[in-house]
Amino acid sequence: MSTFTALDVQDVRFPTSRSLDGSDAMNPDPDYSAAYLTLRTDAGDAGAALVFTIGRGNDVQSAAIAALAPHLVGRDVEEVLADLGGIYRELTYDSQLRWLGPEKGVMTMAIGAVVNALWDLRARREGRPLWLTLASLSPEELLELVDLRYLEDALTREEALEILRRGAEGKEQRIAALREQGVPAYTTTPGWLGYSDEKLVRLLREAREDGFEMVKLKVGADAADDERRMRIAREEMGPAFPIAIDANQRWGTAEAIEAIRALAPHDPYWVEEPTYPDDVLAHAAIREAVTPVRIATGEQAANRVLFKQLLQAGGIDVLQADATRVAGINENLAILLLAAKFDVPVCPHAGGVGLCEMVQHVAFLDAVAIGGDDERRRIEFVDHLHEHFEVPVRIVSGAYMAPEEPGNGARMLDASIQDHLFPDGPVWAEGQGPQGAEGTRRAPLEPSATR
Amino acid sequence: MSTFTALDVQDVRFPTSRSLDGSDAMNPDPDYSAAYLTLRTDAGDAGAALVFTIGRGNDVQSAAIAALAPHLVGRDVEEVLADLGGIYRELTYDSQLRWLGPEKGVMTMAIGAVVNALWDLRARREGRPLWLTLASLSPEELLELVDLRYLEDALTREEALEILRRGAEGKEQRIAALREQGVPAYTTTPGWLGYSDEKLVRLLREAREDGFEMVKLKVGADAADDERRMRIAREEMGPAFPIAIDANQRWGTAEAIEAIRALAPHDPYWVEEPTYPDDVLAHAAIREAVTPVRIATGEQAANRVLFKQLLQAGGIDVLQADATRVAGINENLAILLLAAKFDVPVCPHAGGVGLCEMVQHVAFLDAVAIGGDDERRRIEFVDHLHEHFEVPVRIVSGAYMAPEEPGNGARMLDASIQDHLFPDGPVWAEGQGPQGAEGTRRAPLEPSATR
């Protein structure tokens, strides 16, 4: 028997705007940050999780996580860990906290951090990586973790169970195959706005040489630049190589249709975030107008109900789940089920600090137990800030290798946390401001923009 | 010339759960609260605003407002007040803060508080109530306050300007008429869940005697109770009296359709929040299935893009704008324009502490300069906590009388703030907990639930 003793939150920020290489159309100067949670027990162990933000407001996000302490501290650990569907629903339906969303924004991301930290602790106690902890559950146990409220017009309980039962067939063989081959990654490294054409070409070649079988370019700031860069990339990579583009919500509906049609001759593999992510009807209108060009979104989609609608309306071809935007892995489980129901591949968003480490568990879970074999599945990768984590991702020949260490991947090195505490850690305290050259623990790497 | 010197935030909570008379299907025990902002200048004046919450998390909301201080403190007051469209866009598109939404939840409500406090200050300096400050602007000046990004597939700049120009015609006569007659209110007082049938009947009679020409009942907890209470109310009030019902997001799509069909024989005037407010497609499906029963939502709708979709999809007959849920009066201006475009009446949400005082300005602005004469317009009213405000609402014969005092209505009495500071004000500090009997400044009034 053990008891939760503390819910510690730390405001950790990396001064990535000091060494900015890339930038996108909506996020010019991010300081990659983590509202970092450690949920401690009197047995001496702890669960960790983080919410990724891009700087200002990380203190607000930290305060929101801390506000959840009364829900956990003093409670029996084993009891809580045995019913992680229960605590997820308890937090989501706390009526007073719910008023602050409902089910969106700062408070939902805070709930996600607590849910994810609880899963980290459970996986550690089981000695397994999170994806395997989840994949080891029965279809009925997985379903118990999901909240189908507001979903049943698109996904009934029976359909969800059927998906999970189908997912359980051949699970062991899929686990073995995934441990061998991993899940394919794609890289956003070559495509940041502001790179010269020469640098774009050089980085595209390097990506191909590193084994990546897909790349992504940022677009949306200037139509002529977008067309030229996309043309150069297509010429360099050849006609069959998947090249996605990402507009970071820059366009309205009509603008998006016009811009995508202008780029369509260069065969973009998908167009990501063409507009505001909550605009279900706009996504449907854009997709219909530009078909067969694929539409993708999700990194800033707040919850399962929005994903449900994007799928119902035929708004997306690719669902980009994020590890820290929604109310934790339980919410992501519902999202994976919805994607499976609509036969839309899940290609998780990553790149932000800790996101690669965390989101790979979502993809491996999907591959093992829900979506199953799907050659369309790819995880975003940016080679950035991994050295701050206890277990950095492993990329081999352009694929994420299955994490085998216990936990959810979020645990950061203590020295990294201490160095980057905001505003009093050494990186920030010496009055360097965001443009100072000193204080980063490492040489700047490309790219350090938002994804 | 003056300069902003401080952005002070206070966590003010009223222990309404101690004296709970009413409750609704999703919010059993609210402590009506205000994250209360005072934006001070070195000229000695200040703008006030609040974000309404229902208790836990009011500290998080307060922290979010405080995080916006660097955007204002030290800046020239006159310059900021002369371009309140500019500061609204600056805050909404601060890329780092935007990550925490985008445009939803805690951070957006914080931006709304700052925007509303700036308008309060501007109106005070002009010596006018906020609605009149806004209604005195030209169509072009009003349009400059609005952000049409992500709206233009439903409302072009030209259409918005046309609505505003039409709204400018006959403005003076409408102002005179509104000052005479006010805007009709409706009351939620009789209809809280948990009241006995006898009490329901007594309060319905009192509402009619007080001059209210519409009432609202809470539903959603138990179908048999809902049917019986609606039947009793219809019998008491007669066949023509408008009786709305409010399910507070309790249902999924199929449940909502079934429940509304069961109540339809009693002719509900509208059905409010049948399901999760962001579920555009569900609202459209529900409305189509139950037509001609009217569907209403909006009190928890985060922004203009969601309202746009609810209107585009044919999801609502009644748009319930809220004063503190969205990014301030600028965002509400866009929402009023959308409603006018789709010819849907705006019936603002109120009831929460300070909401009646603030939201009446939205309705009067709409009546004067945007929607114009519309007999469908009504403002929610609950007789609760008004005595804590410098200028409480005035209800005469079931109508809101035009506020004439300068400002936006949010300013609270200093004694009320001090008494209710959380956790150290006298109401909270004496360890009474939310169930204590002492410490409220007033005898409990019915009802003290969430709206």
Coordinates of C-alpha atoms in Angstrom, one line a residue, chain A:
Chain A
M1 CA 0.0 0.0 0.0
S2 CA 1.3 3.4 -0.9
T3 CA -0.1 7.0 -0.9
F4 CA 0.4 10.0 -3.2
T5 CA 2.5 12.5 -1.3
A6 CA 3.1 15.4 -3.7
L7 CA 2.3 16.7 -7.1
D8 CA 5.3 18.8 -8.0
V9 CA 5.3 21.1 -11.0
Q10 CA 8.3 22.8 -12.6
D11 CA 8.3 25.5 -15.2
V12 CA 11.1 24.3 -17.6
R13 CA 12.0 26.4 -20.6
F14 CA 14.6 26.0 -23.3
P15 CA 15.7 29.3 -24.9
T16 CA 15.2 28.0 -28.4
S17 CA 14.3 31.4 -29.8
R18 CA 18.0 32.4 -29.2
S19 CA 19.2 30.0 -31.8
L20 CA 16.3 29.9 -34.1
D21 CA 17.0 28.2 -37.4
G22 CA 13.6 27.6 -38.7
S23 CA 10.2 29.2 -38.3
D24 CA 6.7 28.6 -39.4
A25 CA 3.9 30.9 -40.6
M26 CA 2.3 31.3 -37.2
N27 CA 5.0 30.7 -34.6
P28 CA 8.0 32.9 -35.3
D29 CA 9.9 32.7 -32.0
P30 CA 9.1 29.7 -29.7
D31 CA 10.9 28.9 -26.5
Y32 CA 10.2 25.2 -26.3
S33 CA 8.9 24.6 -22.8
A34 CA 7.5 22.0 -20.5
A35 CA 5.2 22.3 -17.6
Y36 CA 6.7 19.3 -16.0
L37 CA 4.9 17.2 -13.4
T38 CA 6.3 14.7 -10.9
L39 CA 3.7 12.8 -9.0
R40 CA 5.3 11.3 -5.9
T41 CA 4.4 8.4 -3.6
D42 CA 5.5 7.5 -0.2
A43 CA 6.9 4.3 -1.7
G44 CA 9.6 6.5 -3.1
D45 CA 8.6 6.1 -6.7
A46 CA 7.0 8.7 -9.0
G47 CA 5.2 9.2 -12.3
A48 CA 6.3 12.0 -14.7
A49 CA 4.6 13.8 -17.5
L50 CA 4.8 17.2 -19.2
V51 CA 2.7 19.6 -21.2
F52 CA 4.5 21.1 -24.1
T53 CA 4.2 24.8 -24.6
I54 CA 6.2 27.3 -26.6
G55 CA 7.2 29.8 -23.8
R56 CA 5.0 32.5 -22.3
G57 CA 2.1 31.0 -20.5
N58 CA 4.1 27.9 -19.3
D59 CA 3.6 29.4 -15.8
V60 CA -0.2 29.4 -16.3
Q61 CA 0.0 25.8 -17.6
S62 CA 2.1 24.9 -14.5
A63 CA -0.5 26.5 -12.2
A64 CA -3.3 24.5 -13.8
I65 CA -1.5 21.2 -13.2
A66 CA -0.8 22.2 -9.6
A67 CA -4.4 23.0 -9.1
L68 CA -5.2 19.3 -9.5
A69 CA -3.1 18.3 -6.5
P70 CA -6.2 17.9 -4.2
H71 CA -7.5 15.2 -6.5
L72 CA -4.4 13.0 -5.9
V73 CA -2.4 13.9 -2.8
G74 CA -3.3 11.6 0.1
R75 CA -5.0 9.0 -2.0
D76 CA -4.2 5.3 -2.2
V77 CA -1.8 4.7 -5.2
E78 CA -2.8 1.2 -5.9
E79 CA -6.5 2.0 -6.0
V80 CA -6.0 4.9 -8.3
L81 CA -3.7 3.0 -10.7
A82 CA -6.1 0.1 -10.8
D83 CA -8.9 2.4 -12.3
L84 CA -7.3 4.9 -14.6
G85 CA -10.5 5.2 -16.5
G86 CA -12.1 6.3 -13.3
I87 CA -9.6 9.1 -12.4
Y88 CA -9.6 10.3 -16.0
R89 CA -13.4 10.7 -15.8
E90 CA -13.3 12.2 -12.3
L91 CA -10.9 14.9 -13.5
T92 CA -12.7 15.6 -16.8
Y93 CA -16.1 15.9 -15.1
D94 CA -15.1 17.9 -12.0
S95 CA -17.9 20.4 -12.6
Q96 CA -16.0 23.4 -11.3
L97 CA -12.8 22.8 -13.3
R98 CA -14.9 21.7 -16.3
W99 CA -16.3 25.3 -16.4
L100 CA -12.8 26.4 -17.5
G101 CA -13.0 24.5 -20.8
P102 CA -15.1 22.5 -21.1
E103 CA -12.6 19.8 -22.3
K104 CA -10.2 22.2 -24.0
G105 CA -7.3 24.5 -23.4
V106 CA -5.1 24.9 -20.3
M107 CA -7.2 22.9 -17.9
T108 CA -7.6 19.9 -20.2
M109 CA -3.9 19.8 -20.9
A110 CA -3.3 19.9 -17.1
I111 CA -5.7 16.9 -16.7
G112 CA -3.7 15.2 -19.5
A113 CA -0.5 15.7 -17.6
V114 CA -1.9 14.1 -14.4
V115 CA -3.4 11.2 -16.4
N116 CA -0.2 10.6 -18.2
A117 CA 1.9 10.8 -15.0
L118 CA -0.4 8.1 -13.5
W119 CA 0.2 5.9 -16.5
D120 CA 3.9 6.5 -16.3
L121 CA 3.9 5.3 -12.7
R122 CA 1.7 2.3 -13.5
A123 CA 4.0 1.3 -16.4
R124 CA 7.1 1.7 -14.2
R125 CA 5.6 -0.5 -11.6
E126 CA 4.9 -3.1 -14.2
G127 CA 8.4 -2.7 -15.6
R128 CA 7.1 -2.0 -19.1
P129 CA 7.0 0.8 -21.6
L130 CA 3.6 2.5 -21.7
W131 CA 2.7 1.2 -25.1
L132 CA 3.2 -2.3 -24.0
T133 CA 1.3 -1.8 -20.7
L134 CA -1.7 -0.6 -22.7
A135 CA -1.3 -3.2 -25.4
S136 CA -1.3 -6.0 -22.7
L137 CA -4.8 -5.1 -21.6
S138 CA -7.8 -7.0 -22.9
P139 CA -10.3 -5.3 -25.3
E140 CA -12.7 -5.0 -22.4
E141 CA -10.1 -3.4 -20.1
L142 CA -9.1 -0.9 -22.8
L143 CA -12.7 0.0 -23.5
E144 CA -13.1 0.8 -19.8
L145 CA -10.5 3.5 -20.1
V146 CA -12.4 5.3 -22.8
D147 CA -15.1 7.9 -22.4
L148 CA -17.7 7.5 -25.2
R149 CA -19.8 10.4 -24.0
Y150 CA -20.6 12.6 -27.0
L151 CA -19.1 10.0 -29.4
E152 CA -21.9 7.4 -29.8
D153 CA -23.4 9.0 -32.9
A154 CA -20.2 8.0 -34.6
L155 CA -18.8 5.1 -32.5
T156 CA -21.0 2.9 -30.4
R157 CA -19.7 0.9 -27.5
E158 CA -20.2 -2.3 -29.6
E159 CA -18.2 -0.9 -32.5
A160 CA -15.4 0.2 -30.2
L161 CA -15.3 -3.2 -28.6
E162 CA -15.3 -4.9 -32.1
I163 CA -12.3 -2.7 -33.1
L164 CA -10.4 -3.7 -30.0
R165 CA -11.2 -7.4 -30.4
R166 CA -10.0 -7.3 -34.0
G167 CA -7.0 -5.5 -32.7
A168 CA -6.3 -8.2 -30.2
E169 CA -5.9 -10.8 -33.0
G170 CA -2.3 -11.4 -34.0
K171 CA -1.1 -9.0 -31.3
E172 CA 2.0 -11.0 -30.4
Q173 CA 3.2 -11.2 -34.0
R174 CA 2.7 -7.5 -34.5
I175 CA 4.6 -6.7 -31.3
A176 CA 7.5 -8.9 -32.5
A177 CA 7.5 -7.3 -36.0
L178 CA 7.3 -3.8 -34.5
R179 CA 10.3 -4.5 -32.2
E180 CA 12.2 -5.5 -35.3
Q181 CA 11.2 -2.8 -37.7
G182 CA 9.8 0.1 -35.6
V183 CA 7.3 2.7 -36.9
P184 CA 8.4 4.8 -39.9
A185 CA 9.3 8.5 -39.1
Y186 CA 9.2 11.5 -41.3
T187 CA 11.3 14.5 -40.8
T188 CA 10.5 18.2 -40.8
T189 CA 14.1 19.2 -40.6
P190 CA 14.6 20.4 -44.2
G191 CA 11.6 22.4 -44.6
W192 CA 11.5 25.4 -42.3
L193 CA 10.6 28.8 -43.6
G194 CA 13.6 31.1 -44.0
Y195 CA 16.1 28.5 -45.2
S196 CA 17.8 29.3 -48.4
D197 CA 17.1 27.1 -51.4
E198 CA 20.6 25.7 -51.2
K199 CA 20.1 24.7 -47.6
L200 CA 16.7 23.2 -48.4
V201 CA 18.3 21.0 -51.1
R202 CA 21.2 20.0 -48.8
L203 CA 18.9 19.0 -46.0
L204 CA 16.6 17.1 -48.3
R205 CA 19.6 15.1 -49.4
E206 CA 20.7 14.4 -45.9
A207 CA 17.2 13.3 -44.9
R208 CA 17.1 10.8 -47.7
E209 CA 20.6 9.6 -46.9
D210 CA 19.6 9.2 -43.2
G211 CA 16.9 6.8 -44.4
F212 CA 13.8 9.0 -44.1
E213 CA 11.1 8.1 -46.6
M214 CA 9.1 11.2 -46.2
V215 CA 9.7 14.9 -45.5
K216 CA 7.6 18.0 -44.7
L217 CA 7.9 21.6 -45.7
K218 CA 6.5 24.6 -44.0
V219 CA 4.3 26.9 -46.2
G220 CA 1.8 29.7 -45.8
A221 CA 3.8 32.9 -45.5
D222 CA 4.3 33.7 -49.2
A223 CA 2.7 31.9 -52.1
A224 CA 5.5 32.4 -54.6
D225 CA 8.1 31.1 -52.1
D226 CA 5.9 28.1 -51.3
E227 CA 5.6 27.2 -55.0
R228 CA 9.3 27.6 -55.6
R229 CA 10.4 25.6 -52.6
M230 CA 7.9 22.9 -53.3
R231 CA 9.1 22.7 -56.9
I232 CA 12.7 22.5 -55.9
A233 CA 11.9 19.8 -53.3
R234 CA 10.0 17.8 -55.9
E235 CA 12.8 18.0 -58.4
E236 CA 15.3 17.0 -55.8
M237 CA 13.4 14.1 -54.4
G238 CA 11.8 12.8 -57.6
P239 CA 8.2 12.2 -58.4
A240 CA 7.3 9.4 -56.0
F241 CA 8.9 10.7 -52.7
P242 CA 6.2 11.8 -50.2
I243 CA 6.6 15.5 -49.5
A244 CA 4.0 16.9 -47.0
I245 CA 3.4 20.6 -46.5
D246 CA 2.2 22.4 -43.3
A247 CA 0.5 25.8 -43.3
N248 CA 0.1 26.1 -39.5
Q249 CA -3.4 27.4 -39.6
R250 CA -2.4 30.3 -41.7
W251 CA -5.3 30.3 -44.2
G252 CA -9.1 30.9 -44.3
T253 CA -11.2 28.5 -46.4
A254 CA -11.0 30.3 -49.7
E255 CA -7.3 31.1 -49.3
A256 CA -6.5 27.5 -48.4
I257 CA -8.3 26.2 -51.5
E258 CA -6.5 28.6 -53.7
A259 CA -3.1 28.0 -52.1
I260 CA -3.4 24.2 -52.2
R261 CA -4.6 24.2 -55.9
A262 CA -1.5 26.2 -56.7
L263 CA 0.8 23.6 -55.0
A264 CA -1.2 20.6 -56.1
P265 CA 0.8 20.1 -59.4
H266 CA 3.8 19.3 -57.2
D267 CA 1.9 16.5 -55.5
P268 CA 2.0 17.3 -51.8
Y269 CA 1.6 14.1 -49.8
W270 CA -0.7 15.9 -47.4
V271 CA -1.5 19.5 -46.5
E272 CA -1.4 20.0 -42.7
E273 CA -3.3 22.6 -40.7
P274 CA -4.7 24.5 -43.7
T275 CA -6.9 26.5 -41.3
Y276 CA -8.1 26.8 -37.7
P277 CA -8.2 23.3 -36.3
D278 CA -11.7 23.6 -34.8
D279 CA -13.2 24.6 -38.0
V280 CA -14.7 21.2 -39.0
L281 CA -16.9 22.6 -41.8
A282 CA -13.9 24.5 -43.3
H283 CA -11.8 21.3 -43.3
A284 CA -14.6 19.5 -45.1
A285 CA -15.0 22.3 -47.7
I286 CA -11.3 22.5 -48.3
R287 CA -10.9 18.8 -48.6
E288 CA -13.8 18.4 -51.0
A289 CA -12.4 21.3 -53.2
V290 CA -8.8 20.0 -53.4
T291 CA -9.4 16.2 -53.5
P292 CA -7.3 14.0 -54.1
V293 CA -4.9 16.1 -52.1
R294 CA -4.9 14.8 -48.6
I295 CA -5.8 17.1 -45.6
A296 CA -4.3 16.6 -42.1
T297 CA -4.8 18.2 -38.8
G298 CA -4.8 17.4 -35.1
E299 CA -1.8 18.8 -33.2
Q300 CA -4.0 21.5 -31.7
A301 CA -7.3 19.6 -31.6
A302 CA -8.5 19.7 -28.0
N303 CA -10.4 16.5 -27.6
R304 CA -12.2 13.4 -29.0
V305 CA -15.3 15.3 -29.9
L306 CA -13.5 17.6 -32.4
F307 CA -11.7 14.6 -34.0
K308 CA -15.1 12.8 -34.2
Q309 CA -16.5 15.7 -36.2
L310 CA -13.5 16.1 -38.4
L311 CA -13.9 12.4 -39.3
Q312 CA -17.7 12.5 -39.6
A313 CA -17.6 15.5 -41.9
G314 CA -14.9 14.0 -44.1
G315 CA -12.6 16.8 -43.2
I316 CA -9.3 14.9 -42.8
D317 CA -7.4 12.1 -44.5
V318 CA -4.7 12.0 -41.8
L319 CA -5.2 12.3 -38.1
Q320 CA -2.3 13.9 -36.2
A321 CA -2.7 13.0 -32.6
D322 CA -0.6 14.8 -30.0
A323 CA 0.6 13.5 -26.6
T324 CA 0.1 16.5 -24.5
R325 CA -2.8 18.5 -26.1
V326 CA -5.7 16.3 -25.0
A327 CA -6.7 14.9 -21.6
G328 CA -4.1 12.2 -21.6
I329 CA -3.6 8.7 -23.1
N330 CA -7.2 7.8 -22.2
E331 CA -8.5 10.5 -24.5
N332 CA -6.0 9.5 -27.2
L333 CA -7.3 5.9 -26.9
A334 CA -10.8 7.2 -27.9
I335 CA -9.2 9.2 -30.7
L336 CA -7.4 6.1 -32.0
L337 CA -10.7 4.2 -31.9
L338 CA -12.4 6.9 -33.9
A339 CA -9.6 6.9 -36.5
A340 CA -9.9 3.1 -36.8
K341 CA -13.6 3.3 -37.3
F342 CA -13.2 5.8 -40.1
D343 CA -10.1 4.1 -41.6
V344 CA -8.0 7.2 -41.3
P345 CA -4.3 6.7 -40.4
V346 CA -2.9 8.3 -37.2
C347 CA 0.4 10.1 -37.9
P348 CA 1.2 11.7 -34.5
H349 CA 2.5 15.2 -34.1
A350 CA 5.9 15.6 -32.5
G351 CA 9.0 17.8 -32.5
G352 CA 8.3 19.9 -29.5
V353 CA 10.4 19.1 -26.4
G354 CA 9.4 15.6 -25.2
L355 CA 6.8 15.1 -27.8
C356 CA 8.7 12.5 -29.8
E357 CA 9.5 10.6 -26.6
M358 CA 5.8 10.6 -25.5
V359 CA 3.9 10.3 -28.8
Q360 CA 5.7 7.2 -30.0
H361 CA 3.8 5.3 -27.3
V362 CA 0.6 6.4 -28.9
A363 CA 1.7 5.2 -32.3
F364 CA 3.0 1.8 -31.1
L365 CA -0.2 1.2 -29.2
D366 CA -2.1 2.0 -32.3
A367 CA 0.0 -0.3 -34.4
V368 CA -0.2 -3.2 -31.9
A369 CA -3.8 -3.1 -30.7
I370 CA -6.1 -0.7 -32.6
G371 CA -5.3 0.4 -36.1
G372 CA -3.0 -2.6 -36.7
D373 CA -0.8 -2.9 -39.7
D374 CA -1.1 0.3 -41.7
E375 CA 1.7 1.5 -44.1
R376 CA 0.3 5.0 -43.9
R377 CA 1.3 5.4 -40.2
R378 CA 4.3 7.6 -39.7
I379 CA 5.5 9.6 -36.7
E380 CA 6.9 13.1 -37.0
F381 CA 10.5 13.5 -36.1
V382 CA 12.7 16.6 -35.4
D383 CA 16.2 16.0 -34.0
H384 CA 16.0 18.4 -31.2
L385 CA 16.3 18.4 -27.4
H386 CA 16.3 14.7 -27.0
E387 CA 19.4 14.7 -24.9
H388 CA 17.5 16.1 -22.0
F389 CA 15.5 12.9 -21.5
E390 CA 16.3 9.8 -19.6
V391 CA 15.4 7.7 -22.6
P392 CA 15.7 9.6 -25.8
V393 CA 14.0 8.3 -28.9
R394 CA 16.0 5.9 -31.1
I395 CA 15.7 6.5 -34.8
V396 CA 17.2 3.8 -37.1
S397 CA 17.0 4.1 -40.8
G398 CA 14.2 6.6 -40.7
A399 CA 12.1 4.7 -38.2
Y400 CA 11.2 5.0 -34.5
M401 CA 12.5 1.9 -32.7
A402 CA 10.1 0.5 -30.0
P403 CA 10.9 2.0 -26.6
E404 CA 11.6 -0.8 -24.2
E405 CA 12.3 1.1 -21.0
P406 CA 9.6 1.3 -18.4
G407 CA 7.4 4.4 -18.4
N408 CA 5.9 6.9 -20.8
G409 CA 9.0 8.6 -22.1
A410 CA 8.5 12.0 -20.4
R411 CA 11.1 11.8 -17.7
M412 CA 13.6 14.5 -18.1
L413 CA 17.2 14.5 -16.7
D414 CA 17.3 16.3 -13.4
A415 CA 20.3 18.4 -14.5
S416 CA 18.3 19.5 -17.5
I417 CA 15.4 20.5 -15.4
Q418 CA 17.5 22.4 -12.9
D419 CA 19.4 24.3 -15.6
H420 CA 16.3 25.4 -17.4
L421 CA 14.0 26.3 -14.6
F422 CA 12.2 29.5 -15.4
P423 CA 12.9 32.2 -14.4
D424 CA 15.6 31.3 -11.8
G425 CA 17.6 28.5 -13.5
P426 CA 21.1 29.3 -14.7
V427 CA 20.0 29.4 -18.3
W428 CA 17.5 32.2 -17.6
A429 CA 18.7 33.9 -14.4
E430 CA 21.8 35.6 -15.7
G431 CA 19.8 38.3 -17.5
Q432 CA 20.6 37.0 -20.9
G433 CA 17.1 37.4 -22.2
P434 CA 15.9 35.3 -25.1
Q435 CA 18.6 36.5 -27.4
G436 CA 21.7 35.6 -25.3
A437 CA 24.2 33.3 -26.7
E438 CA 25.3 31.5 -23.6
G439 CA 23.5 29.1 -21.3
T440 CA 22.2 26.4 -23.6
R441 CA 23.5 23.0 -22.6
R442 CA 24.3 22.1 -26.2
A443 CA 25.2 23.5 -29.5
P444 CA 22.2 24.7 -31.4
L445 CA 20.7 22.1 -33.7
E446 CA 18.5 22.7 -36.7
P447 CA 15.6 23.3 -36.5
S448 CA 14.4 24.8 -33.3
A449 CA 11.0 26.1 -34.5
T450 CA 7.6 24.7 -33.4
R451 CA 7.5 21.3 -35.0

